[in-house]
Each structure stands twice: as C-alpha cells, then as structure tokens.
XYZ file of C-alpha atoms in Angstrom:
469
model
C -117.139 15.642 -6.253
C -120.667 16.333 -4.015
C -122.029 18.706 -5.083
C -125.297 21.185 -3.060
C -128.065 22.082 -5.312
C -129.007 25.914 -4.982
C -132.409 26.809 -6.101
C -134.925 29.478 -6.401
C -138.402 29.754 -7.651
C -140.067 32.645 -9.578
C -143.765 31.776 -9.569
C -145.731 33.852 -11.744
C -149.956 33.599 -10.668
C -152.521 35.037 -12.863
C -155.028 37.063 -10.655
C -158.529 36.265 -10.624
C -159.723 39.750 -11.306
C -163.087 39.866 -13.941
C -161.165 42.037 -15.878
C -157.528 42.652 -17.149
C -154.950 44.540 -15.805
C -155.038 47.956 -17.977
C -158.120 47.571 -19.540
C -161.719 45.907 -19.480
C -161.061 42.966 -21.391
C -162.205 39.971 -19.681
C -159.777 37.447 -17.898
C -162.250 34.608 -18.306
C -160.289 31.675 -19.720
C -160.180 30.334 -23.190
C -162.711 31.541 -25.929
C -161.610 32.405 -29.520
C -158.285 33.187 -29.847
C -158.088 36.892 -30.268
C -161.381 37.649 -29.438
C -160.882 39.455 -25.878
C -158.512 41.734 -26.431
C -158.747 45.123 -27.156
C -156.255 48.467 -28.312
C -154.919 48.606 -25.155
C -153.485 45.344 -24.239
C -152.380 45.384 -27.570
C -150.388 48.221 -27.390
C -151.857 50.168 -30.014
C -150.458 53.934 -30.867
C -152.551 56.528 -28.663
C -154.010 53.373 -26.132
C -153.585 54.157 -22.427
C -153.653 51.709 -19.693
C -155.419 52.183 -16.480
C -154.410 50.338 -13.404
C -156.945 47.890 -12.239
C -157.287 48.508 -8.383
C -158.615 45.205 -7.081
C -155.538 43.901 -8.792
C -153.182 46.088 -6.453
C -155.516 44.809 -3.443
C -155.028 41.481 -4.196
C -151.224 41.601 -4.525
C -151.301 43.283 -1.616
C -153.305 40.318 0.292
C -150.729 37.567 -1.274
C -148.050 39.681 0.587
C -149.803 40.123 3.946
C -150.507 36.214 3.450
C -146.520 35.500 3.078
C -145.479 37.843 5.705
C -144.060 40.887 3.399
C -143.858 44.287 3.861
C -145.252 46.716 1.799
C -144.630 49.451 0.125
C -146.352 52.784 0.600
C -145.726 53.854 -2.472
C -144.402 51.692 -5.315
C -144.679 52.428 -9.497
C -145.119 50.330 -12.498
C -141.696 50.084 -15.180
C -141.715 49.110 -18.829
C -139.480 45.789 -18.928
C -138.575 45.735 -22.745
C -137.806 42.688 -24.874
C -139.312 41.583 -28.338
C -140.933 38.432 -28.788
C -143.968 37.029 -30.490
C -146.450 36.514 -27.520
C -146.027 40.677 -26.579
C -147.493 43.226 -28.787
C -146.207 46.503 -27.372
C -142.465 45.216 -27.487
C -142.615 45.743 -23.921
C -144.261 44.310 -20.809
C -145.866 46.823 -18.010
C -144.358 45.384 -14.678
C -142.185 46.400 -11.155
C -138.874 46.535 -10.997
C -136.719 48.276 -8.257
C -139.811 48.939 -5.863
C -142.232 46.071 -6.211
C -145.404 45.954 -3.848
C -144.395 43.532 -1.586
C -141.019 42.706 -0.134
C -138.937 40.751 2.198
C -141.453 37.984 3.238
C -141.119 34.128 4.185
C -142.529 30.658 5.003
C -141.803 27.901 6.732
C -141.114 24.134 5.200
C -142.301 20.810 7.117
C -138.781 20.528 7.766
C -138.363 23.453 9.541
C -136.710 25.528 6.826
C -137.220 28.975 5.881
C -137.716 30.063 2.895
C -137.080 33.718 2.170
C -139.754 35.811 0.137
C -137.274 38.809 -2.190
C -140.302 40.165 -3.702
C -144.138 39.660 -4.922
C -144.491 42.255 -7.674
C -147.799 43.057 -10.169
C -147.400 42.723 -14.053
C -149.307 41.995 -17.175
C -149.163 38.620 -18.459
C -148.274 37.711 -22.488
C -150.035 35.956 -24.855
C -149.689 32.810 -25.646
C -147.367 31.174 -28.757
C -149.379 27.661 -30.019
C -146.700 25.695 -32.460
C -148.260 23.210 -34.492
C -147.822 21.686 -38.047
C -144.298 23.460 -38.057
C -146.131 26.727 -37.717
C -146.266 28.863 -34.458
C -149.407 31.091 -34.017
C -150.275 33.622 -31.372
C -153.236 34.488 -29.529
C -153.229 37.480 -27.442
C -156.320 37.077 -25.330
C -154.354 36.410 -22.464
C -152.298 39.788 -23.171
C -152.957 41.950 -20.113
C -153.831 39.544 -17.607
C -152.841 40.259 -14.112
C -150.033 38.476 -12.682
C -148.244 38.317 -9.893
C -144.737 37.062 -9.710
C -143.351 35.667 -5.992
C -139.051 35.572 -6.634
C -137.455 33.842 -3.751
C -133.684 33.774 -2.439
C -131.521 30.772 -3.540
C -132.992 28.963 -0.667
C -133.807 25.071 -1.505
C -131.665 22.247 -1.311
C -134.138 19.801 -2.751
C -136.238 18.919 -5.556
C -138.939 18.059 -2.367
C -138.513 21.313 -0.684
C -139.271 23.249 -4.160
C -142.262 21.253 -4.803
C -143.672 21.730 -0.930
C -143.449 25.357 -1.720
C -145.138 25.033 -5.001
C -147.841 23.496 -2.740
C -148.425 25.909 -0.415
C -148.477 28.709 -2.856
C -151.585 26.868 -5.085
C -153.096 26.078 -1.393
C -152.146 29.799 0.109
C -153.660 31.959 -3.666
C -156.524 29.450 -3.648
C -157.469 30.482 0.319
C -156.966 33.964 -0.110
C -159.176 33.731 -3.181
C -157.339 35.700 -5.703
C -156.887 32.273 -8.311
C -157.857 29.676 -8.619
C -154.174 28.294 -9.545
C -155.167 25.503 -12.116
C -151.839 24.624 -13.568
C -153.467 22.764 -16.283
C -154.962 26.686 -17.364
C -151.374 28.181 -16.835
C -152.399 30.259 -14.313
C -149.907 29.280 -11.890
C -146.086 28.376 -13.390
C -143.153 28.687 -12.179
C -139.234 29.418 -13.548
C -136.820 27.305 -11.883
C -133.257 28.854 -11.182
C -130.521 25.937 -10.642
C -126.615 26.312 -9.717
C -124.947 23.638 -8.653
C -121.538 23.970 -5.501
C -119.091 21.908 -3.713
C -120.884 20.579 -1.023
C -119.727 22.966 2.176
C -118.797 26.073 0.008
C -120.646 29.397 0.224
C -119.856 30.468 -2.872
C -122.891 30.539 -6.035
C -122.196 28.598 -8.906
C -123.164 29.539 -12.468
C -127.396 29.672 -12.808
C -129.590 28.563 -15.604
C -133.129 29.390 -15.710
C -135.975 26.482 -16.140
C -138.971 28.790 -17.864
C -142.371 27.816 -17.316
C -143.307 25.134 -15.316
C -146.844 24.089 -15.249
C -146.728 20.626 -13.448
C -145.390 19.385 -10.013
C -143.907 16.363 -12.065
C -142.447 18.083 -14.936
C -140.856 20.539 -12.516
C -139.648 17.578 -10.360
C -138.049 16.063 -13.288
C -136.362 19.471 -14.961
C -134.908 19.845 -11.569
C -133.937 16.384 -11.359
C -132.492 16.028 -14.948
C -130.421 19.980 -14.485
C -128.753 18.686 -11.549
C -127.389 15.683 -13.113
C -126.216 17.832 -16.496
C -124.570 20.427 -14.205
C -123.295 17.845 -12.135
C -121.884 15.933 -15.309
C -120.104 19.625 -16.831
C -118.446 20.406 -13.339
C -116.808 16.936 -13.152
C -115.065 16.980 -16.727
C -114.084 20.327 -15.640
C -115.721 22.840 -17.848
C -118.132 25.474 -17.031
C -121.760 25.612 -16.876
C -123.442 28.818 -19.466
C -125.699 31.017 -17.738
C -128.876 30.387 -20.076
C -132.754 29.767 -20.417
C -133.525 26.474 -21.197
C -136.915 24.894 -21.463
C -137.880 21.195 -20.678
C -138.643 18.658 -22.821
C -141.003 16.121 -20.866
C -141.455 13.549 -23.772
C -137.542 13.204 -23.808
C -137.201 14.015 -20.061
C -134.218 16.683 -20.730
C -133.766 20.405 -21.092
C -132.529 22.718 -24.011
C -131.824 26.131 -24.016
C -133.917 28.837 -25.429
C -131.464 31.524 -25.306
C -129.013 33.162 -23.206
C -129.663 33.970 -19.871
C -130.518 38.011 -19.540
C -129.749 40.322 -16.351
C -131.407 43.365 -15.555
C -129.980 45.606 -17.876
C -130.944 43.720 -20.448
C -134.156 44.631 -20.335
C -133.943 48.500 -20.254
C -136.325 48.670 -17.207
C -137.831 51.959 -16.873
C -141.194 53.751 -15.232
C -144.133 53.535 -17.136
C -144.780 56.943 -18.075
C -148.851 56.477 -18.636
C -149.451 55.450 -15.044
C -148.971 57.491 -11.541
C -147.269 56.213 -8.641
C -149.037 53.417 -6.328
C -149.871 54.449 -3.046
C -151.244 51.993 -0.618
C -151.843 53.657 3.094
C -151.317 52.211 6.332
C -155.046 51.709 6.737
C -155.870 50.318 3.606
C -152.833 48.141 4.908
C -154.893 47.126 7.782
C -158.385 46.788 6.177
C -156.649 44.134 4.407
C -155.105 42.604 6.659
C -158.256 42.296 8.424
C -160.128 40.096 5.254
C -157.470 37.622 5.555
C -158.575 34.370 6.374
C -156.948 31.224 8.998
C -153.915 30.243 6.576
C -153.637 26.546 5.345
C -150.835 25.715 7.394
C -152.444 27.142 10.538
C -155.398 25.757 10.108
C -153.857 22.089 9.774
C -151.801 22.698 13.418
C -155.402 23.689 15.028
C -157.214 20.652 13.496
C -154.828 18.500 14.888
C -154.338 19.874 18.217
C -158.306 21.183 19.129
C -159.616 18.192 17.175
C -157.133 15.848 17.666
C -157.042 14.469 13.884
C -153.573 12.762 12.671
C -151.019 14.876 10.119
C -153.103 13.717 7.027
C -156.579 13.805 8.299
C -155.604 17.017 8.895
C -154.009 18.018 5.602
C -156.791 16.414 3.761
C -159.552 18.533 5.334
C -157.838 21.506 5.297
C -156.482 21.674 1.393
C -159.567 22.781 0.435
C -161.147 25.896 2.023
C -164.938 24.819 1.087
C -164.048 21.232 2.737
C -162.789 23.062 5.590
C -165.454 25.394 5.938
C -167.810 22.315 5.698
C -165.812 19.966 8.396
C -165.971 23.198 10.737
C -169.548 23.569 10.230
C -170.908 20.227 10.850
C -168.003 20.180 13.934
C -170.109 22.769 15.379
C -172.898 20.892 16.635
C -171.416 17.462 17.326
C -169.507 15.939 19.959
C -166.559 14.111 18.267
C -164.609 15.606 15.442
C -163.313 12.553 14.250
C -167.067 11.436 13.142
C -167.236 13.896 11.023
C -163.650 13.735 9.382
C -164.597 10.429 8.790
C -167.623 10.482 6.834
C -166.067 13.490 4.819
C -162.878 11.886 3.851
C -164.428 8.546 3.004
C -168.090 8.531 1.537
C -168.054 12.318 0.712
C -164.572 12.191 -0.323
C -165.026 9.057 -3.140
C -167.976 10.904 -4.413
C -165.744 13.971 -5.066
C -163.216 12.542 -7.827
C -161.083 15.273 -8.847
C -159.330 18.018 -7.668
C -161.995 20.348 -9.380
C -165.320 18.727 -7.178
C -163.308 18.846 -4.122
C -162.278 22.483 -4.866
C -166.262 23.353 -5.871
C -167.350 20.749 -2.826
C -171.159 20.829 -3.911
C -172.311 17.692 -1.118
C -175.872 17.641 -1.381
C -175.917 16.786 2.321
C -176.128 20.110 4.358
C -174.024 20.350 7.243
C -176.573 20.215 9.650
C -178.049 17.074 8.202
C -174.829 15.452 8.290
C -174.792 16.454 11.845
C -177.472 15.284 12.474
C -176.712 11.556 11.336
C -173.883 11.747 13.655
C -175.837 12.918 16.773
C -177.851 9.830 16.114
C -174.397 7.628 16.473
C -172.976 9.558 19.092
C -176.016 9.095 21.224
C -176.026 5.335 20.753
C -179.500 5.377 18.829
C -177.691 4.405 15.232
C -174.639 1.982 14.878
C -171.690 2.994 12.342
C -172.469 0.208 9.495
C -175.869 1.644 9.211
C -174.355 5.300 9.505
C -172.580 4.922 6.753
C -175.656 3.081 4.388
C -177.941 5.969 6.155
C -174.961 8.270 4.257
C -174.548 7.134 1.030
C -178.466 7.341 0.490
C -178.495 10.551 1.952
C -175.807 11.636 -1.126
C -177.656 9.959 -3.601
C -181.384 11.254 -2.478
C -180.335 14.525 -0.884
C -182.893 13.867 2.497
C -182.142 14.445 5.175
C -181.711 10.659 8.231
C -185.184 11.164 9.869
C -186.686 10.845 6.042
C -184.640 7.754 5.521
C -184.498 5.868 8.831
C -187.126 3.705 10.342
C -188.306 3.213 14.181
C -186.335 -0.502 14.201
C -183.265 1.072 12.874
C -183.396 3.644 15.808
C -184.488 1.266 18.311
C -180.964 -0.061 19.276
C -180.565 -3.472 21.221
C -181.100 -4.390 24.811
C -177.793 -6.091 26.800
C -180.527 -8.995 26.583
C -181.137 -9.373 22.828
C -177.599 -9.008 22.329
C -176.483 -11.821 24.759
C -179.013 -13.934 22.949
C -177.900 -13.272 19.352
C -174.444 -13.852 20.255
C -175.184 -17.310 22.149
C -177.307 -18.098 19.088
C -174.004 -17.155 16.794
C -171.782 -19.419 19.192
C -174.589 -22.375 18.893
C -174.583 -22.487 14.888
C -170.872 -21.523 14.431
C -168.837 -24.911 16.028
C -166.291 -24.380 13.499
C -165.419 -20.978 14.463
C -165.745 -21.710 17.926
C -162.962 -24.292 17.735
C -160.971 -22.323 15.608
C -161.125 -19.289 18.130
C -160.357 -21.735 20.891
C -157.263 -22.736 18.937
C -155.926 -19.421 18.631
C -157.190 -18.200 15.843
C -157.755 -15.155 16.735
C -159.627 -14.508 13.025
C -162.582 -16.686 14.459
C -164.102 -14.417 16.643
C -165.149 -11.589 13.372
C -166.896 -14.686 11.797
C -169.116 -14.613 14.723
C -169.376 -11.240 15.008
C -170.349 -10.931 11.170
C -173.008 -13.573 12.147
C -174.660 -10.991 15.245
C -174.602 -8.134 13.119
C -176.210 -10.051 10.177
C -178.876 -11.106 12.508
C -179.270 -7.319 13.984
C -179.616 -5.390 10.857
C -175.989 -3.595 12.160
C -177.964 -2.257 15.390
C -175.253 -3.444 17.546
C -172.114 -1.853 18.348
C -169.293 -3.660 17.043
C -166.757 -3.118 19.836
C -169.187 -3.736 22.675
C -170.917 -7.311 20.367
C -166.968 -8.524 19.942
C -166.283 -7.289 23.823
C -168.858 -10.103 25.052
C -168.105 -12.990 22.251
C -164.868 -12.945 23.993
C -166.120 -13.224 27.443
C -168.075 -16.032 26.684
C -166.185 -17.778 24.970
C-alpha cells in the first residue's frame, strides 16, 4: 500500500537572554559543569523564581516574526515528570494559554505551514553517559526556551528540513539566538504517522526527541517512515511512543511510551502572576522587527536583479546582508558587489561561524570604492579582483594600493596594436580560430591582457580579435 507521511515539528530554541529564565544565573554556554546554577533553578525548598522580562519580549518578537497572535494575558504551569536532567521534579512552562498562537509560513513550494503555538519554558539540564555511567550537569537548568509546535502539516522529509531552515535563519535575524545546533540551542522533536495515501484520517504518532542536526533529522525521518511503513503492511499496529535515533546505526529505539497531556499533571505555577502583554507593548515590538529573511531574498532579486541563490546567499546572514546593502548604497550595479562578496570575501569566510560574525577588514565604503573605479572604466575586473584580495590581506583601502598605470586604462589605439601584435606572434591560434575552433580566440586574448597588465576590458579586447580576424 502508499502510504502519506504526516509530520509535525516541535522546535524547542534556547533564548539568548544574559541571564536565565527565573533567576540570575548566566546562560553563557559551557563552563564547569554545575558551576552556574544556583537554589532557584535547582528547585531548592523556599527558592522563588522570578520571570525574566526580556525573555517574554523576545517570545513575543518570534511570534510577531511568524505571524501569531498574542495573548494579552497568558500564565506560566508546572508540567510535572521525574527524570534525571530536572531537579524540581517539574518543569515551569505554558500550557493551555501559551504567548503566541495561531501563526504560519510559507514553503518554496507554496505550502503553508500552520504555527499551533510558540510558548516560553525553562530548559533541563543536561544527562552526559559515558564509561557506562550517566552524569548530570544542571548549568543549563533554567535556560529560556521557546518551543514553536506546528499542525501535522509536512509531507516530506524536504519540507521539514526547509522549515528547520527558516527558523535558525528567522531566531538568528530577530536576534534572540544564535541557533548553533552543535550547542543544542536549537532541536527539534519530530512527530511521524504514517496513512493510506488519499485518506484524511491520522494514523498512530511516535515522537523523534531531540534533533540537533539537519542530517540526523533527515535520516530519523527517513528511517521512521520505512519502519512504519514495514508494521502497516504485515498488518499490525504502530505503538504510540518516544523513540530516540541512533545515527551510528542509522535507526530509532524507543525511550518510553508516548505521554498525552494528562500525563503530565499540568497546572499554574503558583509563585508567578499572570503575563500581561498590552496592545502597545504589542506594537513597540512590532516596530523593532527587522526585513524577514524570506522578504529580503524576493527584494534582492527583484530591485537588484540577483538570481535565487545569489540571493539566498547574501541574505542568510544578516551582517552579510547589512554589508551587501551598504556598499549597494553608493554604487551603480548590484551585481559588482554580490560578486566580490560571494567570491573573494566569501572563501575568506570558511565556516558558518565567520560568515555569521562577518568581520571583512574591508569597510564598505572602501569596497565601494574599488567598484566605482570598475564601473567608471578606470580599473578592469582581473585587476579588481588582485586590487581585492590585497585589500583583505592589508586592510587599505584601492587608492593606497593602486598605481597611476593601473588607473590609466588603454586608448582604442594601444589596444588595436596589442591585439595585431597578439595575431602576428600567435599563427597557430590564428589558424586554429580560422578552423573553427572557437577556443583559439581566449589564447589570444590571454596574450593582450598579458601584455596590458589586465587594463583592458575583456569583452570589448575579445569584441575586436573577432573583427579582425
């Protein structure tokens, strides 16, 4: 039988607040396990939280940012469940009026995909199993999270990880994480039911916990649909369990069974007050919120006319972006500038980290002003882009760098003469162009642009080989 893959995502994203969520313990990652925590997000008798405001602002900004509404007044609940990695035998969090509801986005396909709720919560510690022993450290106890649960609404193992995408792109804009996967501060649960291709009806879920890789969660996705797939055909039924994925084996296992609601005894936190965010404070927010990722890459495209993945490029990282737009400012053709970015800049910038930080030791302006020299015809590209790379390696600006001769250009005259001169000591390539070999002709024109230091312009020097020969 063909079966439909139902999925949803539950994407949990540790705020970048300086301090936790209850307390004053700092967020900052790593450091000595159990060294920055403190009596309250431990849980210890007579403790008292106190709700960290910037952390309500900022969930509040994720929801403008996904189209939500929100609530004017919402409340914390105690979601209770024992396990190693949470002290208090309970974890502070939102359950029947979270901050945010009801929002969406929009996939490259065209699909929607339907926002239920972005709620605030503490995070738990974190179990480390080694030499058959499992220890805990509980600094990250208390760290603010938010958790984004959508509706059943992908089909596809690409759709889920297009989403996953735009969230790390969407936080990282906004500025409220930094979303480094690698730190576990953005990972997602997967929820997976598998039914008859054309039916309506849900299938039996399972529950994929923590997912902190594009890949892994590509392949957990990938490897659940087969084993559901596999149980429906010999006509059993699939449990409704947590499982966790096993990467090195490329398979799931479960964890334990699969809880509802009621499970977890959700009540409201009795040590904090009621939430209450007001239509202005609604609207100041609204206000800080910057051009969105996705926006941004339609505008590039359209007002600078760059393709889909010059576009995308330029615009996955908002200090890239804000650098592009900068140096677009005082030049002529956008496309100079997207070029130099995404190829000397860019292969200077190695990981995701230096592209995120973009520290260019070329100023915008100076970059700029390299280009102005092309676009007005005083500097060809070849020596552009040498002009560049010792501009990134000195950190001077072109005038420092570039000489009289290499500003001087070429006359029609010179250039007719260096090319007759290539034609003269080139027969080979002569005849070989005559033959149709239309390779030929960049032999000669490597032999102007050797002779010219690059002060030609390639199009025009290859324009008038032709047209004498």
């Amino acid at each position: 039988m063909e079966y439909e893959l139902v999925c949803g995502l539950e994407t949990h994203i540790e705020l970048s607040t300086q301090t936790k969520v209850f307390c004053s313990c700092s967020t900052a990652f790593g450091g000595e396990p159990n060294t920055r925590c403190c009596p309250v997000c431990l849980g210890l008798p007579g403790s008292l939280p106190k709700l960290n405001r910037q952390a309500v602002e900022y969930t509040v900004l994720a929801g403008l940012a996904l189209g939500c509404g929100i609530s004017p007044v919402s409340h914390m609940d105690r979601k209770n469940y024992c396990y190693p990695d949470l002290p208090k035998a309970y974890q502070i969090s939102q359950y029947d009026v979270p901050l945010c509801h009801d929002g969406r986005v929009m996939l490259s396909n065209g699909r929607v995909i339907r926002i239920e709720r972005i709620h605030l919560e503490e995070d738990a510690g974190k179990l480390i199993h080694e030499s058959g022993r499992t220890l805990v450290d509980y600094n990250r106890c208390g760290v603010p999270l938010i958790e984004i649960v959508t509706k059943p609404d992908f089909r596809s193992v690409e759709e889920a990880r297009e989403y996953l995408e735009l969230m790390q792109l969407t936080m990282r804009y906004l500025g409220i994480s930094d979303c480094k996967m690698q730190e576990g501060s953005l990972r997602s649960d997967v929820n997976i039911s598998l039914r008859p291709k054309g039916s309506e009806q849900l299938g039996t879920r399972t529950e994929i916990k923590n997912m902190n890789s594009f890949t892994f969660m590509e392949r957990a996705i990938a490897y659940e649909t087969r084993r559901q797939a596999a149980i429906l055909d010999a006509g059993q039924c699939v449990q409704q369990e947590t499982l966790r994925f096993l990467p090195e084996e490329n398979r799931t296992e479960p964890m334990r069974s699969k809880e509802d609601a009621q499970d977890y005894r959700f009540f409201p936190e009795p040590d904090l007050c009621a939430v209450t965010v007001s239509t202005e404070e609604v609207e100041r927010l609204r206000a800080k919120l910057p051009e969105l990722p996705q926006a941004k890459q339609n505008r590039y495209r359209q007002q600078f006319g760059l393709s889909e993945e010059e576009a995308r490029l330029l615009a996955r990282y908002r200090k890239i972006a804000e650098y592009f737009e900068a140096v677009v400012s005082h030049i002529q053709t956008p496309k100079n500038a997207a070029n130099c970015i995404l190829g000397q800049i860019f292969r200077r910038l190695k990981t995701e980290d230096d592209k995120e930080r973009a520290e260019i030791p070329v100023s915008p302006d100076a970059l700029a002003e390299l280009i102005g020299l092309l676009e007005s015809k005083k500097l060809r590209i070849d020596l552009l882009k040498k002009t560049l790379e010792t501009m990134l390696d000195m950190g001077k600006g072109c005038m420092e760098l570039l000489s009289p001769e290499d500003l001087a250009g070429i006359s029609p005259e010179q250039l007719e003469s260096l090319c007759r001169q290539a034609i003269d000591e080139n027969p080979k390539a002569v005849q070989d162009f005559r033959s149709g070999k239309e390779k030929a002709l960049k032999a000669l024109l490597g032999a102007v642009m050797r002779q010219c230091r690059g002060c030609a312009d390639a199009a025009e020097t290859e324009e008038l080989l032709r047209k004498m020969l």
